[in-house]
mmCIF file of C-alpha atoms in Angstrom:
data_model
loop_
_atom_site.group_PDB
_atom_site.id
_atom_site.type_symbol
_atom_site.label_atom_id
_atom_site.label_comp_id
_atom_site.label_asym_id
_atom_site.label_seq_id
_atom_site.Cartn_x
_atom_site.Cartn_y
_atom_site.Cartn_z
ATOM 1 C CA MET A 1 94.920 108.494 91.421
ATOM 2 C CA LYS A 2 94.723 111.061 88.620
ATOM 3 C CA ASP A 3 94.612 113.995 91.063
ATOM 4 C CA GLY A 4 97.665 112.598 92.795
ATOM 5 C CA LEU A 5 99.580 112.188 89.542
ATOM 6 C CA LYS A 6 98.845 115.778 88.574
ATOM 7 C CA LEU A 7 100.052 117.080 91.923
ATOM 8 C CA GLY A 8 103.192 115.003 91.508
ATOM 9 C CA ILE A 9 104.321 116.658 88.244
ATOM 10 C CA PRO A 10 105.885 119.829 89.727
ATOM 11 C CA ILE A 11 107.507 117.760 92.486
ATOM 12 C CA ALA A 12 108.954 115.377 89.877
ATOM 13 C CA LEU A 13 110.414 118.256 87.845
ATOM 14 C CA GLY A 14 112.001 119.776 90.946
ATOM 15 C CA TYR A 15 113.348 116.377 92.011
ATOM 16 C CA PHE A 16 114.807 115.719 88.568
ATOM 17 C CA SER A 17 116.942 118.849 88.586
ATOM 18 C CA VAL A 18 118.040 118.563 92.205
ATOM 19 C CA SER A 19 118.915 114.886 91.751
ATOM 20 C CA VAL A 20 121.074 115.792 88.749
ATOM 21 C CA ALA A 21 123.193 117.692 91.283
ATOM 22 C CA TYR A 22 123.170 114.696 93.610
ATOM 23 C CA GLY A 23 124.155 112.369 90.750
ATOM 24 C CA MET A 24 127.078 114.599 89.830
ATOM 25 C CA SER A 25 128.364 114.696 93.378
ATOM 26 C CA ALA A 26 127.986 110.905 93.652
ATOM 27 C CA ALA A 27 130.000 110.511 90.432
ATOM 28 C CA LEU A 28 132.680 112.774 91.893
ATOM 29 C CA LEU A 29 132.832 110.452 94.911
ATOM 30 C CA GLY A 30 133.435 107.493 92.592
ATOM 31 C CA PHE A 31 129.947 105.992 92.197
ATOM 32 C CA THR A 32 128.777 104.734 88.796
ATOM 33 C CA PRO A 33 125.472 106.081 87.388
ATOM 34 C CA VAL A 34 123.729 102.761 88.155
ATOM 35 C CA MET A 35 124.989 102.771 91.754
ATOM 36 C CA ALA A 36 123.859 106.367 92.238
ATOM 37 C CA ALA A 37 120.438 105.613 90.714
ATOM 38 C CA LEU A 38 120.100 102.558 92.982
ATOM 39 C CA ILE A 39 120.807 104.759 96.032
ATOM 40 C CA SER A 40 118.168 107.239 94.851
ATOM 41 C CA VAL A 41 115.427 104.699 94.160
ATOM 42 C CA THR A 42 115.976 102.884 97.458
ATOM 43 C CA ASN A 43 116.453 105.964 99.662
ATOM 44 C CA LEU A 44 114.385 108.736 98.075
ATOM 45 C CA THR A 45 115.759 111.432 100.375
ATOM 46 C CA SER A 46 118.021 114.372 99.596
ATOM 47 C CA ALA A 47 119.950 115.342 102.722
ATOM 48 C CA GLY A 48 120.006 111.806 104.116
ATOM 49 C CA GLN A 49 121.344 110.073 101.041
ATOM 50 C CA PHE A 50 123.808 112.871 100.332
ATOM 51 C CA ALA A 51 125.328 112.404 103.803
ATOM 52 C CA GLY A 52 125.089 108.617 103.510
ATOM 53 C CA THR A 53 126.758 108.548 100.093
ATOM 54 C CA THR A 54 129.654 110.613 101.431
ATOM 55 C CA LEU A 55 130.017 108.231 104.379
ATOM 56 C CA VAL A 56 129.950 105.125 102.155
ATOM 57 C CA ALA A 57 132.609 106.722 99.930
ATOM 58 C CA GLN A 58 134.770 107.326 103.020
ATOM 59 C CA HIS A 59 134.265 103.702 104.130
ATOM 60 C CA ALA A 60 132.759 104.973 107.374
ATOM 61 C CA GLY A 61 131.638 102.483 110.025
ATOM 62 C CA PHE A 62 128.146 101.008 109.833
ATOM 63 C CA VAL A 63 127.162 102.401 113.245
ATOM 64 C CA GLU A 64 128.037 105.910 112.093
ATOM 65 C CA LEU A 65 126.044 105.298 108.905
ATOM 66 C CA VAL A 66 122.948 104.025 110.734
ATOM 67 C CA VAL A 67 122.981 106.807 113.345
ATOM 68 C CA THR A 68 123.494 109.465 110.671
ATOM 69 C CA MET A 69 120.556 108.198 108.629
ATOM 70 C CA LEU A 70 118.408 107.969 111.764
ATOM 71 C CA VAL A 71 119.167 111.526 112.851
ATOM 72 C CA ILE A 72 118.913 113.176 109.436
ATOM 73 C CA ASN A 73 115.730 111.318 108.534
ATOM 74 C CA ALA A 74 114.122 111.633 111.965
ATOM 75 C CA ARG A 75 111.680 114.188 110.570
ATOM 76 C CA TYR A 76 110.067 111.470 108.405
ATOM 77 C CA PHE A 77 109.106 109.775 111.630
ATOM 78 C CA LEU A 78 106.983 112.741 112.584
ATOM 79 C CA MET A 79 105.563 113.055 109.075
ATOM 80 C CA GLY A 80 104.616 109.389 109.223
ATOM 81 C CA ILE A 81 102.704 109.971 112.454
ATOM 82 C CA SER A 82 100.883 112.928 110.990
ATOM 83 C CA LEU A 83 100.056 111.031 107.754
ATOM 84 C CA SER A 84 98.693 108.079 109.721
ATOM 85 C CA GLN A 85 96.092 110.436 111.221
ATOM 86 C CA LYS A 86 94.903 111.557 107.806
ATOM 87 C CA LEU A 87 94.829 108.211 105.987
ATOM 88 C CA GLU A 88 91.620 106.446 105.072
ATOM 89 C CA LYS A 89 91.333 102.828 106.172
ATOM 90 C CA THR A 90 94.301 101.037 104.616
ATOM 91 C CA THR A 91 95.677 97.502 104.666
ATOM 92 C CA LEU A 92 99.080 96.638 106.114
ATOM 93 C CA PHE A 93 100.506 96.197 102.605
ATOM 94 C CA GLN A 94 99.188 99.611 101.545
ATOM 95 C CA ARG A 95 100.827 101.251 104.551
ATOM 96 C CA LEU A 96 104.121 99.571 103.721
ATOM 97 C CA LEU A 97 103.972 101.184 100.262
ATOM 98 C CA ILE A 98 102.897 104.608 101.508
ATOM 99 C CA ALA A 99 105.806 104.678 103.975
ATOM 100 C CA TYR A 100 108.309 104.314 101.132
ATOM 101 C CA GLY A 101 107.024 107.548 99.552
ATOM 102 C CA ILE A 102 107.317 109.859 102.559
ATOM 103 C CA THR A 103 109.514 112.807 101.562
ATOM 104 C CA ASP A 104 109.338 116.482 102.557
ATOM 105 C CA GLU A 105 107.589 117.517 99.332
ATOM 106 C CA ILE A 106 105.293 114.505 98.885
ATOM 107 C CA TYR A 107 104.287 114.780 102.534
ATOM 108 C CA ALA A 108 103.608 118.511 102.167
ATOM 109 C CA ALA A 109 101.444 117.917 99.076
ATOM 110 C CA ALA A 110 99.573 115.040 100.729
ATOM 111 C CA ILE A 111 98.914 116.861 103.973
ATOM 112 C CA SER A 112 97.740 120.031 102.215
ATOM 113 C CA LYS A 113 94.979 118.051 100.462
ATOM 114 C CA LYS A 114 91.551 118.703 101.923
ATOM 115 C CA GLY A 115 89.827 115.829 103.688
ATOM 116 C CA SER A 116 91.173 112.349 104.221
ATOM 117 C CA LEU A 117 93.887 110.689 102.202
ATOM 118 C CA SER A 118 93.246 107.650 99.996
ATOM 119 C CA PHE A 119 95.780 104.989 99.076
ATOM 120 C CA SER A 120 95.291 105.514 95.335
ATOM 121 C CA PHE A 121 95.769 109.297 95.613
ATOM 122 C CA TYR A 122 99.015 108.798 97.508
ATOM 123 C CA MET A 123 100.302 106.234 94.980
ATOM 124 C CA GLY A 124 99.532 108.635 92.124
ATOM 125 C CA LEU A 125 101.287 111.409 94.006
ATOM 126 C CA MET A 126 104.503 109.500 94.650
ATOM 127 C CA VAL A 127 105.118 107.714 91.329
ATOM 128 C CA LEU A 128 106.348 110.641 89.191
ATOM 129 C CA PRO A 129 108.599 112.151 91.890
ATOM 130 C CA ILE A 130 110.228 108.713 92.351
ATOM 131 C CA LEU A 131 110.844 108.445 88.587
ATOM 132 C CA GLY A 132 112.138 112.025 88.425
ATOM 133 C CA TRP A 133 114.460 111.562 91.385
ATOM 134 C CA THR A 134 115.946 108.322 90.029
ATOM 135 C CA ALA A 135 116.244 109.420 86.387
ATOM 136 C CA GLY A 136 117.801 112.755 87.370
ATOM 137 C CA THR A 137 120.379 110.981 89.501
ATOM 138 C CA TRP A 138 121.376 108.694 86.644
ATOM 139 C CA CYS A 139 121.663 111.634 84.220
ATOM 140 C CA GLY A 140 123.681 113.690 86.691
ATOM 141 C CA ALA A 141 126.102 110.859 87.403
ATOM 142 C CA ALA A 142 126.475 110.110 83.675
ATOM 143 C CA ALA A 143 127.036 113.819 82.913
ATOM 144 C CA GLY A 144 129.507 113.991 85.792
ATOM 145 C CA ASP A 145 131.511 111.261 84.085
ATOM 146 C CA LEU A 146 131.450 113.124 80.749
ATOM 147 C CA LEU A 147 132.203 116.642 81.979
ATOM 148 C CA PRO A 148 135.795 117.742 82.510
ATOM 149 C CA PRO A 149 136.624 117.339 86.227
ATOM 150 C CA SER A 150 136.884 121.081 86.903
ATOM 151 C CA LEU A 151 133.379 121.702 85.560
ATOM 152 C CA ALA A 152 131.894 118.666 87.287
ATOM 153 C CA SER A 153 133.307 119.837 90.608
ATOM 154 C CA ALA A 154 131.968 123.344 90.003
ATOM 155 C CA CYS A 155 128.536 121.684 90.088
ATOM 156 C CA GLY A 156 129.355 120.266 93.508
ATOM 157 C CA ILE A 157 127.877 123.392 95.049
ATOM 158 C CA ALA A 158 124.370 122.693 93.665
ATOM 159 C CA MET A 159 123.407 120.388 96.531
ATOM 160 C CA TYR A 160 124.457 123.004 99.071
ATOM 161 C CA GLY A 161 122.444 125.549 97.089
ATOM 162 C CA MET A 162 119.396 123.445 97.852
ATOM 163 C CA PHE A 163 120.151 123.440 101.581
ATOM 164 C CA ILE A 164 120.742 127.202 101.532
ATOM 165 C CA ALA A 165 117.404 127.645 99.750
ATOM 166 C CA ILE A 166 115.683 125.932 102.691
ATOM 167 C CA LEU A 167 117.675 127.654 105.450
ATOM 168 C CA ILE A 168 117.744 131.327 104.466
ATOM 169 C CA PRO A 169 114.048 132.059 103.811
ATOM 170 C CA LYS A 170 113.173 130.364 107.119
ATOM 171 C CA ALA A 171 115.918 132.265 108.956
ATOM 172 C CA ARG A 172 114.491 135.538 107.646
ATOM 173 C CA THR A 173 111.130 134.921 109.269
ATOM 174 C CA SER A 174 112.082 133.162 112.501
ATOM 175 C CA ARG A 175 114.635 134.387 115.001
ATOM 176 C CA PRO A 176 114.920 131.062 116.896
ATOM 177 C CA VAL A 177 115.635 129.309 113.567
ATOM 178 C CA THR A 178 118.345 131.896 112.817
ATOM 179 C CA VAL A 179 119.953 131.212 116.203
ATOM 180 C CA CYS A 180 119.696 127.465 115.570
ATOM 181 C CA ILE A 181 121.356 127.757 112.137
ATOM 182 C CA VAL A 182 124.192 130.022 113.312
ATOM 183 C CA ALA A 183 124.872 127.976 116.446
ATOM 184 C CA SER A 184 124.877 124.762 114.385
ATOM 185 C CA ALA A 185 127.292 126.252 111.834
ATOM 186 C CA VAL A 186 129.673 127.413 114.573
ATOM 187 C CA LEU A 187 129.617 124.124 116.505
ATOM 188 C CA SER A 188 129.952 122.126 113.278
ATOM 189 C CA THR A 189 133.056 124.105 112.273
ATOM 190 C CA ILE A 190 134.609 123.657 115.720
ATOM 191 C CA LEU A 191 133.957 119.902 115.854
ATOM 192 C CA ARG A 192 135.364 119.357 112.366
ATOM 193 C CA LYS A 193 138.469 121.407 113.261
ATOM 194 C CA LEU A 194 138.861 119.113 116.272
ATOM 195 C CA GLY A 195 138.955 116.186 113.845
ATOM 196 C CA LEU A 196 135.465 114.698 114.286
ATOM 197 C CA SER A 197 134.114 113.035 111.108
ATOM 198 C CA ALA A 198 131.375 114.683 109.028
ATOM 199 C CA GLY A 199 128.746 112.120 110.029
ATOM 200 C CA TRP A 200 129.295 112.285 113.786
ATOM 201 C CA THR A 201 129.516 116.077 113.612
ATOM 202 C CA VAL A 202 126.029 116.301 112.066
ATOM 203 C CA ILE A 203 124.679 113.940 114.720
ATOM 204 C CA ALA A 204 126.304 115.768 117.656
ATOM 205 C CA VAL A 205 125.324 119.217 116.363
ATOM 206 C CA THR A 206 121.720 118.169 115.735
ATOM 207 C CA ILE A 207 121.159 116.548 119.123
ATOM 208 C CA LEU A 208 122.922 119.334 121.048
ATOM 209 C CA ILE A 209 121.677 122.428 119.229
ATOM 210 C CA ALA A 210 118.130 121.240 118.383
ATOM 211 C CA GLY A 211 117.916 119.945 121.975
ATOM 212 C CA ILE A 212 119.005 123.269 123.521
ATOM 213 C CA MET A 213 116.703 125.191 121.173
ATOM 214 C CA ALA A 214 113.775 122.964 122.138
ATOM 215 C CA PHE A 215 114.316 123.786 125.822
ATOM 216 C CA LEU A 216 114.715 127.523 125.096
ATOM 217 C CA HIS A 217 111.730 127.656 122.727
ATOM 218 C CA PRO A 218 109.136 125.032 123.650
ATOM 219 C CA GLU A 219 106.570 127.189 121.834
ATOM 220 C CA ALA A 220 108.141 125.976 118.560
ATOM 221 C CA ALA A 221 106.095 122.811 119.153
ATOM 222 C CA ASP A 222 103.046 124.732 117.889
ATOM 223 C CA GLU A 223 104.733 125.341 114.510
ATOM 224 C CA LEU A 224 104.635 121.625 113.837
ATOM 225 C CA ASP A 225 100.833 121.344 113.872
ATOM 226 C CA MET B 1 134.377 102.107 93.617
ATOM 227 C CA ASN B 2 133.079 98.576 93.048
ATOM 228 C CA TRP B 3 129.811 96.906 94.056
ATOM 229 C CA THR B 4 131.172 94.941 97.021
ATOM 230 C CA GLU B 5 132.402 98.207 98.521
ATOM 231 C CA VAL B 6 129.119 100.063 98.171
ATOM 232 C CA LEU B 7 126.303 97.474 98.363
ATOM 233 C CA PRO B 8 126.339 96.915 102.145
ATOM 234 C CA GLY B 9 126.347 100.679 102.687
ATOM 235 C CA ILE B 10 123.483 101.222 100.236
ATOM 236 C CA ALA B 11 121.468 98.448 101.906
ATOM 237 C CA ILE B 12 122.033 99.985 105.352
ATOM 238 C CA MET B 13 121.081 103.465 104.125
ATOM 239 C CA ALA B 14 117.907 102.176 102.463
ATOM 240 C CA GLY B 15 116.933 99.917 105.364
ATOM 241 C CA THR B 16 117.427 102.565 108.038
ATOM 242 C CA THR B 17 115.589 105.240 106.069
ATOM 243 C CA TYR B 18 112.673 102.886 105.383
ATOM 244 C CA LEU B 19 112.362 101.880 109.041
ATOM 245 C CA VAL B 20 112.168 105.541 110.091
ATOM 246 C CA ARG B 21 109.318 106.002 107.610
ATOM 247 C CA VAL B 22 107.366 102.823 108.202
ATOM 248 C CA ILE B 23 107.431 102.462 112.000
ATOM 249 C CA PRO B 24 105.202 105.473 112.743
ATOM 250 C CA LEU B 25 102.717 104.404 110.054
ATOM 251 C CA LEU B 26 102.469 100.962 111.608
ATOM 252 C CA LEU B 27 102.548 101.931 115.285
ATOM 253 C CA PHE B 28 101.353 105.449 115.955
ATOM 254 C CA LYS B 29 97.659 106.056 116.002
ATOM 255 C CA ASN B 30 97.826 109.103 118.289
ATOM 256 C CA LYS B 31 99.672 112.386 117.908
ATOM 257 C CA ILE B 32 102.790 113.195 119.913
ATOM 258 C CA THR B 33 101.807 115.587 122.683
ATOM 259 C CA ASN B 34 105.156 116.096 124.430
ATOM 260 C CA ARG B 35 105.983 119.722 123.628
ATOM 261 C CA THR B 36 109.736 119.413 124.116
ATOM 262 C CA ILE B 37 109.947 116.508 121.668
ATOM 263 C CA LYS B 38 107.811 118.400 119.154
ATOM 264 C CA ALA B 39 109.962 121.527 119.522
ATOM 265 C CA PHE B 40 113.089 119.378 119.111
ATOM 266 C CA LEU B 41 111.721 117.850 115.902
ATOM 267 C CA TYR B 42 110.867 121.335 114.654
ATOM 268 C CA PHE B 43 114.510 122.440 114.940
ATOM 269 C CA VAL B 44 116.072 119.197 113.632
ATOM 270 C CA PRO B 45 116.021 120.007 109.889
ATOM 271 C CA TYR B 46 117.657 123.413 110.388
ATOM 272 C CA ALA B 47 120.424 122.064 112.626
ATOM 273 C CA VAL B 48 121.045 119.161 110.220
ATOM 274 C CA LEU B 49 121.176 121.293 107.074
ATOM 275 C CA SER B 50 123.331 123.965 108.701
ATOM 276 C CA ALA B 51 125.847 121.399 109.969
ATOM 277 C CA MET B 52 125.882 119.686 106.567
ATOM 278 C CA THR B 53 126.475 122.973 104.758
ATOM 279 C CA ILE B 54 129.053 124.568 107.071
ATOM 280 C CA PRO B 55 132.008 124.042 106.748
ATOM 281 C CA ASP B 56 131.841 121.597 103.788
ATOM 282 C CA VAL B 57 130.366 124.098 101.318
ATOM 283 C CA PHE B 58 133.588 126.128 101.472
ATOM 284 C CA SER B 59 135.509 123.289 99.837
ATOM 285 C CA SER B 60 132.646 122.049 97.619
ATOM 286 C CA THR B 61 134.045 123.036 94.223
ATOM 287 C CA GLY B 62 137.737 122.586 94.942
ATOM 288 C CA ASN B 63 138.402 126.216 94.028
ATOM 289 C CA GLY B 64 138.003 129.216 96.348
ATOM 290 C CA ILE B 65 136.798 131.732 93.765
ATOM 291 C CA SER B 66 134.213 129.510 92.084
ATOM 292 C CA THR B 67 132.960 128.423 95.523
ATOM 293 C CA ALA B 68 132.585 132.056 96.578
ATOM 294 C CA ALA B 69 130.683 132.862 93.357
ATOM 295 C CA GLY B 70 128.322 129.931 93.846
ATOM 296 C CA LEU B 71 127.814 130.647 97.531
ATOM 297 C CA VAL B 72 127.055 134.353 97.079
ATOM 298 C CA THR B 73 124.642 133.532 94.247
ATOM 299 C CA ALA B 74 122.893 130.894 96.366
ATOM 300 C CA VAL B 75 122.526 133.212 99.367
ATOM 301 C CA LEU B 76 121.187 136.080 97.237
ATOM 302 C CA LEU B 77 118.674 133.905 95.361
ATOM 303 C CA ALA B 78 117.577 132.242 98.602
ATOM 304 C CA TRP B 79 117.220 135.641 100.268
ATOM 305 C CA TYR B 80 114.692 136.598 97.589
ATOM 306 C CA ASP B 81 112.917 133.278 98.122
ATOM 307 C CA LYS B 82 113.523 131.860 94.637
ATOM 308 C CA GLY B 83 112.896 128.238 95.603
ATOM 309 C CA LEU B 84 115.097 125.122 95.719
ATOM 310 C CA LEU B 85 115.405 124.621 91.989
ATOM 311 C CA ILE B 86 116.482 128.154 91.004
ATOM 312 C CA VAL B 87 118.830 128.566 93.973
ATOM 313 C CA SER B 88 120.504 125.224 93.376
ATOM 314 C CA LEU B 89 120.917 125.648 89.610
ATOM 315 C CA GLY B 90 121.886 129.312 89.986
ATOM 316 C CA ALA B 91 124.687 128.440 92.395
ATOM 317 C CA ALA B 92 125.997 125.717 90.082
ATOM 318 C CA LEU B 93 125.761 127.992 87.054
ATOM 319 C CA ALA B 94 127.664 130.829 88.765
ATOM 320 C CA SER B 95 130.313 128.406 89.879
ATOM 321 C CA VAL B 96 130.619 126.841 86.392
ATOM 322 C CA VAL B 97 130.794 130.252 84.667
ATOM 323 C CA VAL B 98 133.565 131.412 86.997
ATOM 324 C CA THR B 99 135.453 128.148 86.419
ATOM 325 C CA LEU B 100 135.167 128.588 82.625
ATOM 326 C CA VAL B 101 136.296 132.226 82.757
ATOM 327 C CA MET B 102 139.312 131.542 84.926
#
């Protein structure tokens, strides 16, 4: 438990600052700080809840919302499979709790731990990041309400900064990933120009481009292990 | 926005995300071996993030010059592998500074 908590501190700090950006953008979309914090504590996912929040603000259809969340969060499915291989014997209730805490960073920290994974370690690992993510969201949304609109919207780029920080370093080291990113950007721009909504565009781009890339580069499967 | 507008959406977001997380933990005991599916899942985050960033980032601050400042800062910091936190805050800071100066 204690080891997990310790490992969770840097994740919590990172989550706090990134979720401030999310909270600000949610406030810009018209959500109150409590609403934004509720989204954060129940979803605990950056890209997924950012897209979902935008869709809810646009009063998008529920099918579009469900499919968007499924596609964007599909990676958690794979992380869940990989975690289930590493877990010590756990009860059903314990697995239900562990599932809630699967995020990119928590998963990465858990999977990098030597040996098998205990329930108490995982609980220790996830508690501070959850607090950081929720508190940061509330602060960001509250600050977004206080800041003059021009400054609050200038912060709207922070969330994209996070995405760019994931994309560019990976693109530098992997040519197939570069092709995937560029092709996705081009197709996304075209589909949006044609009038497709943001949610459906992300879904169509992901299925088409990631699908084509998977056929062109089946060897990428090895990167996942 | 009021609660009746957002609560159903929040519930759907939370429910869908939780199902994606919990189903593999409850069902899968063996690893996926299909290479095409694994390769597809490898590319998913990059396609998703790229499509979420482009073209929306270009209108993210509501002002062309502050967007450009934030975007260039983000790309440069990311190029030198500065990590999520620095890139994200750096982009916002550049964009805020340009907005204040203008």
